[in-house]
CSV table of C-alpha atoms in Angstrom, one decimal:
chain,number,residue,atom,x,y,z
A,23,SER,CA,-67.1,21.6,75.0
A,24,GLY,CA,-65.0,19.0,76.8
A,25,ARG,CA,-67.0,16.2,78.5
A,26,ASP,CA,-65.8,14.5,81.6
A,27,PRO,CA,-65.0,10.8,80.7
A,28,ARG,CA,-66.1,9.7,84.1
A,29,LEU,CA,-69.5,11.2,83.5
A,30,ALA,CA,-69.8,9.5,80.1
A,31,SER,CA,-68.8,6.1,81.7
A,32,PHE,CA,-71.5,6.7,84.4
A,33,PHE,CA,-74.2,7.3,81.8
A,34,GLU,CA,-73.1,4.3,79.8
A,35,ALA,CA,-73.4,2.1,82.9
A,36,ILE,CA,-76.9,3.5,83.6
A,37,ARG,CA,-77.9,2.9,80.0
A,38,ASP,CA,-76.8,-0.7,80.2
A,39,LEU,CA,-78.8,-1.2,83.4
A,40,ILE,CA,-81.9,0.3,81.7
A,41,PHE,CA,-81.6,-1.6,78.4
A,42,PHE,CA,-80.7,-5.0,79.9
A,43,SER,CA,-82.6,-7.0,82.4
A,44,SER,CA,-81.1,-7.8,85.8
A,45,SER,CA,-80.7,-11.4,84.8
A,46,SER,CA,-78.1,-10.4,82.2
A,47,PRO,CA,-74.6,-9.3,83.1
A,48,PRO,CA,-73.9,-5.7,82.1
A,49,ILE,CA,-72.0,-5.1,78.9
A,50,ARG,CA,-68.4,-3.9,79.6
A,51,ARG,CA,-66.9,-1.9,76.8
A,52,PRO,CA,-63.2,-1.4,77.2
A,53,THR,CA,-62.2,2.2,76.7
A,54,ALA,CA,-59.8,2.3,73.7
A,55,LYS,CA,-57.1,4.9,73.1
A,56,VAL,CA,-56.2,6.3,69.8
A,57,GLY,CA,-54.5,3.7,67.6
A,58,VAL,CA,-55.5,0.7,69.8
A,59,LYS,CA,-55.9,-2.5,67.9
A,60,PRO,CA,-59.6,-3.1,67.4
A,61,THR,CA,-61.3,-6.1,69.2
A,62,VAL,CA,-64.8,-7.5,68.8
A,63,GLU,CA,-65.4,-6.9,72.5
A,64,ALA,CA,-64.6,-3.2,72.3
A,65,MET,CA,-67.0,-2.9,69.4
A,66,ALA,CA,-70.1,-3.9,71.4
A,67,GLY,CA,-72.8,-1.2,71.0
A,68,ARG,CA,-74.5,1.0,68.4
A,69,TRP,CA,-72.6,2.7,65.6
A,70,ARG,CA,-73.4,5.0,62.7
A,71,SER,CA,-71.3,5.1,59.4
A,72,GLY,CA,-70.6,8.2,57.5
A,73,ASP,CA,-73.5,7.5,55.1
A,74,GLY,CA,-75.9,7.2,58.1
A,75,GLN,CA,-76.2,3.4,58.2
A,76,ILE,CA,-76.8,2.1,61.8
A,77,PHE,CA,-74.9,-1.0,63.0
A,78,VAL,CA,-75.4,-2.8,66.3
A,79,VAL,CA,-72.7,-5.1,67.5
A,80,THR,CA,-73.7,-7.8,70.0
A,81,GLY,CA,-71.2,-10.6,70.7
A,82,ASN,CA,-69.6,-11.5,67.4
A,83,MET,CA,-72.6,-10.5,65.3
A,84,CYS,CA,-73.2,-7.1,63.6
A,85,MET,CA,-76.9,-6.2,62.9
A,86,CYS,CA,-77.4,-3.6,60.1
A,87,ILE,CA,-80.7,-1.9,60.3
A,88,GLY,CA,-82.8,-3.1,57.4
A,89,LYS,CA,-80.3,-5.7,56.3
A,90,ASP,CA,-79.2,-9.2,57.3
A,91,SER,CA,-76.9,-9.6,60.3
A,92,LYS,CA,-73.3,-10.7,59.6
A,93,PRO,CA,-70.6,-12.0,61.8
A,94,LEU,CA,-67.5,-10.1,62.9
A,95,LEU,CA,-64.6,-12.4,62.1
A,96,VAL,CA,-61.2,-12.4,63.7
A,97,GLU,CA,-58.4,-13.6,61.3
A,98,ASN,CA,-54.8,-13.3,62.2
A,99,GLY,CA,-55.8,-10.9,65.0
A,100,ALA,CA,-57.7,-8.6,62.7
A,101,VAL,CA,-61.4,-7.9,63.0
A,102,ILE,CA,-63.2,-8.3,59.6
A,103,PHE,CA,-66.8,-7.3,58.8
A,104,ASN,CA,-68.1,-8.1,55.3
A,105,GLY,CA,-64.6,-7.9,53.8
A,106,TRP,CA,-63.8,-4.6,55.7
A,107,ILE,CA,-60.8,-4.8,58.0
A,108,ALA,CA,-60.9,-2.7,61.2
A,109,THR,CA,-57.6,-0.8,61.2
A,110,SER,CA,-57.9,1.3,64.4
A,111,MET,CA,-60.3,2.4,67.0
A,112,THR,CA,-61.0,4.7,69.9
A,113,GLY,CA,-63.9,4.5,72.4
A,114,LYS,CA,-65.9,6.7,69.9
A,115,ALA,CA,-64.8,5.5,66.4
A,116,VAL,CA,-63.7,2.6,64.3
A,117,ALA,CA,-61.7,3.0,61.1
A,118,TRP,CA,-62.2,0.4,58.4
A,119,GLN,CA,-60.4,-0.4,55.1
A,120,LYS,CA,-61.3,-2.5,52.1
A,121,SER,CA,-59.7,-2.6,48.7
A,122,GLY,CA,-58.1,0.8,49.1
A,123,LYS,CA,-61.4,2.4,50.4
A,124,LYS,CA,-61.9,3.8,53.9
A,125,MET,CA,-64.9,4.1,56.1
A,126,GLU,CA,-65.5,5.1,59.7
A,127,TRP,CA,-68.1,4.2,62.3
A,128,MET,CA,-68.9,6.7,65.1
A,129,ARG,CA,-70.4,5.4,68.3
A,130,GLU,CA,-74.0,6.5,68.8
A,131,GLN,CA,-74.5,8.4,72.0
A,132,SER,CA,-77.0,7.3,74.6
A,133,LYS,CA,-80.5,8.7,74.5
A,134,LEU,CA,-80.9,8.0,78.2
A,135,LYS,CA,-82.1,11.5,79.1
A,136,GLU,CA,-84.8,11.4,76.3
A,137,ASN,CA,-86.0,8.0,77.4
A,138,ILE,CA,-86.3,9.0,81.0
A,139,GLU,CA,-88.2,12.2,80.1
A,140,ARG,CA,-90.6,10.3,77.9
A,141,GLN,CA,-91.3,7.7,80.6
A,142,ALA,CA,-91.7,10.5,83.3
A,143,VAL,CA,-94.5,12.1,81.3
A,144,GLY,CA,-96.1,8.8,80.5
A,145,ASP,CA,-95.5,8.9,76.7
A,146,THR,CA,-95.2,5.3,75.7
A,147,SER,CA,-96.7,5.7,72.2
A,148,ARG,CA,-93.3,5.7,70.6
A,149,VAL,CA,-90.4,3.4,71.5
A,150,PRO,CA,-87.2,5.4,71.7
A,151,ASP,CA,-84.4,4.4,69.3
A,152,GLY,CA,-81.8,2.2,71.0
A,153,LEU,CA,-80.7,-1.3,71.9
A,154,TRP,CA,-83.4,-3.3,73.8
A,155,ARG,CA,-83.8,-6.8,75.2
A,156,ASN,CA,-87.2,-8.6,75.1
A,157,SER,CA,-88.7,-10.8,77.8
A,158,GLU,CA,-87.2,-13.9,76.1
A,159,GLY,CA,-83.7,-12.4,76.4
A,160,ASP,CA,-83.3,-11.6,72.6
A,161,LEU,CA,-81.6,-8.4,71.7
A,162,CYS,CA,-83.1,-6.0,69.2
A,163,THR,CA,-82.5,-2.5,68.0
A,164,VAL,CA,-85.2,0.1,67.5
A,165,HIS,CA,-84.6,2.7,64.8
A,166,GLN,CA,-87.2,5.1,63.4
A,167,GLY,CA,-90.2,2.9,64.4
A,168,THR,CA,-88.7,-0.4,63.3
A,169,CYS,CA,-87.5,-3.2,65.7
A,170,THR,CA,-84.9,-5.5,64.2
A,171,SER,CA,-83.5,-8.6,65.8
A,172,VAL,CA,-81.3,-11.4,64.6
A,173,SER,CA,-83.9,-14.1,65.5
A,174,HIS,CA,-87.1,-12.4,64.5
A,175,GLY,CA,-86.2,-10.0,61.6
A,176,SER,CA,-87.7,-6.5,61.3
A,177,HIS,CA,-91.2,-5.4,62.5
A,178,ALA,CA,-92.9,-2.0,62.5
A,179,ILE,CA,-93.9,-0.5,65.8
A,180,THR,CA,-97.2,1.3,65.6
A,181,SER,CA,-99.3,3.3,68.1
A,182,GLN,CA,-102.7,2.0,69.2
A,183,ASN,CA,-104.8,3.7,71.8
A,184,GLY,CA,-101.7,5.7,73.0
A,185,ALA,CA,-99.5,2.6,73.4
A,186,ALA,CA,-96.7,1.2,71.3
A,187,VAL,CA,-97.6,-2.1,69.6
A,188,MET,CA,-95.4,-4.5,67.6
A,189,ASP,CA,-96.7,-7.5,65.8
A,190,GLY,CA,-99.8,-7.6,68.1
A,191,TRP,CA,-97.8,-7.3,71.3
A,192,ARG,CA,-98.0,-4.2,73.5
A,193,VAL,CA,-94.6,-2.7,74.2
A,194,VAL,CA,-93.9,-2.3,78.0
A,195,PHE,CA,-91.1,0.0,79.2
């Protein structure tokens, strides 16, 4: 089923408005075409590798769920992550190569509809997976009940009295 790219861009803009406070500028992701030279800016967002690993790119840092964050380096115009060189990208995929091996990341789709539905019925016992910003302005990613940030590491999100709680703090949507 073909999706209207204008509609996809609209929902990405809405997602950015929801996940980022009004004090932060919205993230602009250039739409890449097949074979476009990869850039760090175009990689901003959430990705999944072929083996299911989740990567979140913010600025020049790449946060791997359950692992340490590592920088995205630019050397001679090439984007390099942990020894892997980005060889091409589209708006939905990045191709990587390292020592003759190949890997691909696929952009994770927004869970905006699920998030809106959960909030509409008042279900705040589970924080939806995605990219979030805390009240201090730090970015974190939530995946399967764990919140991971560059500055604070990983913390489990639990349910107490029908509300999501992380490290003693009540999560507010």
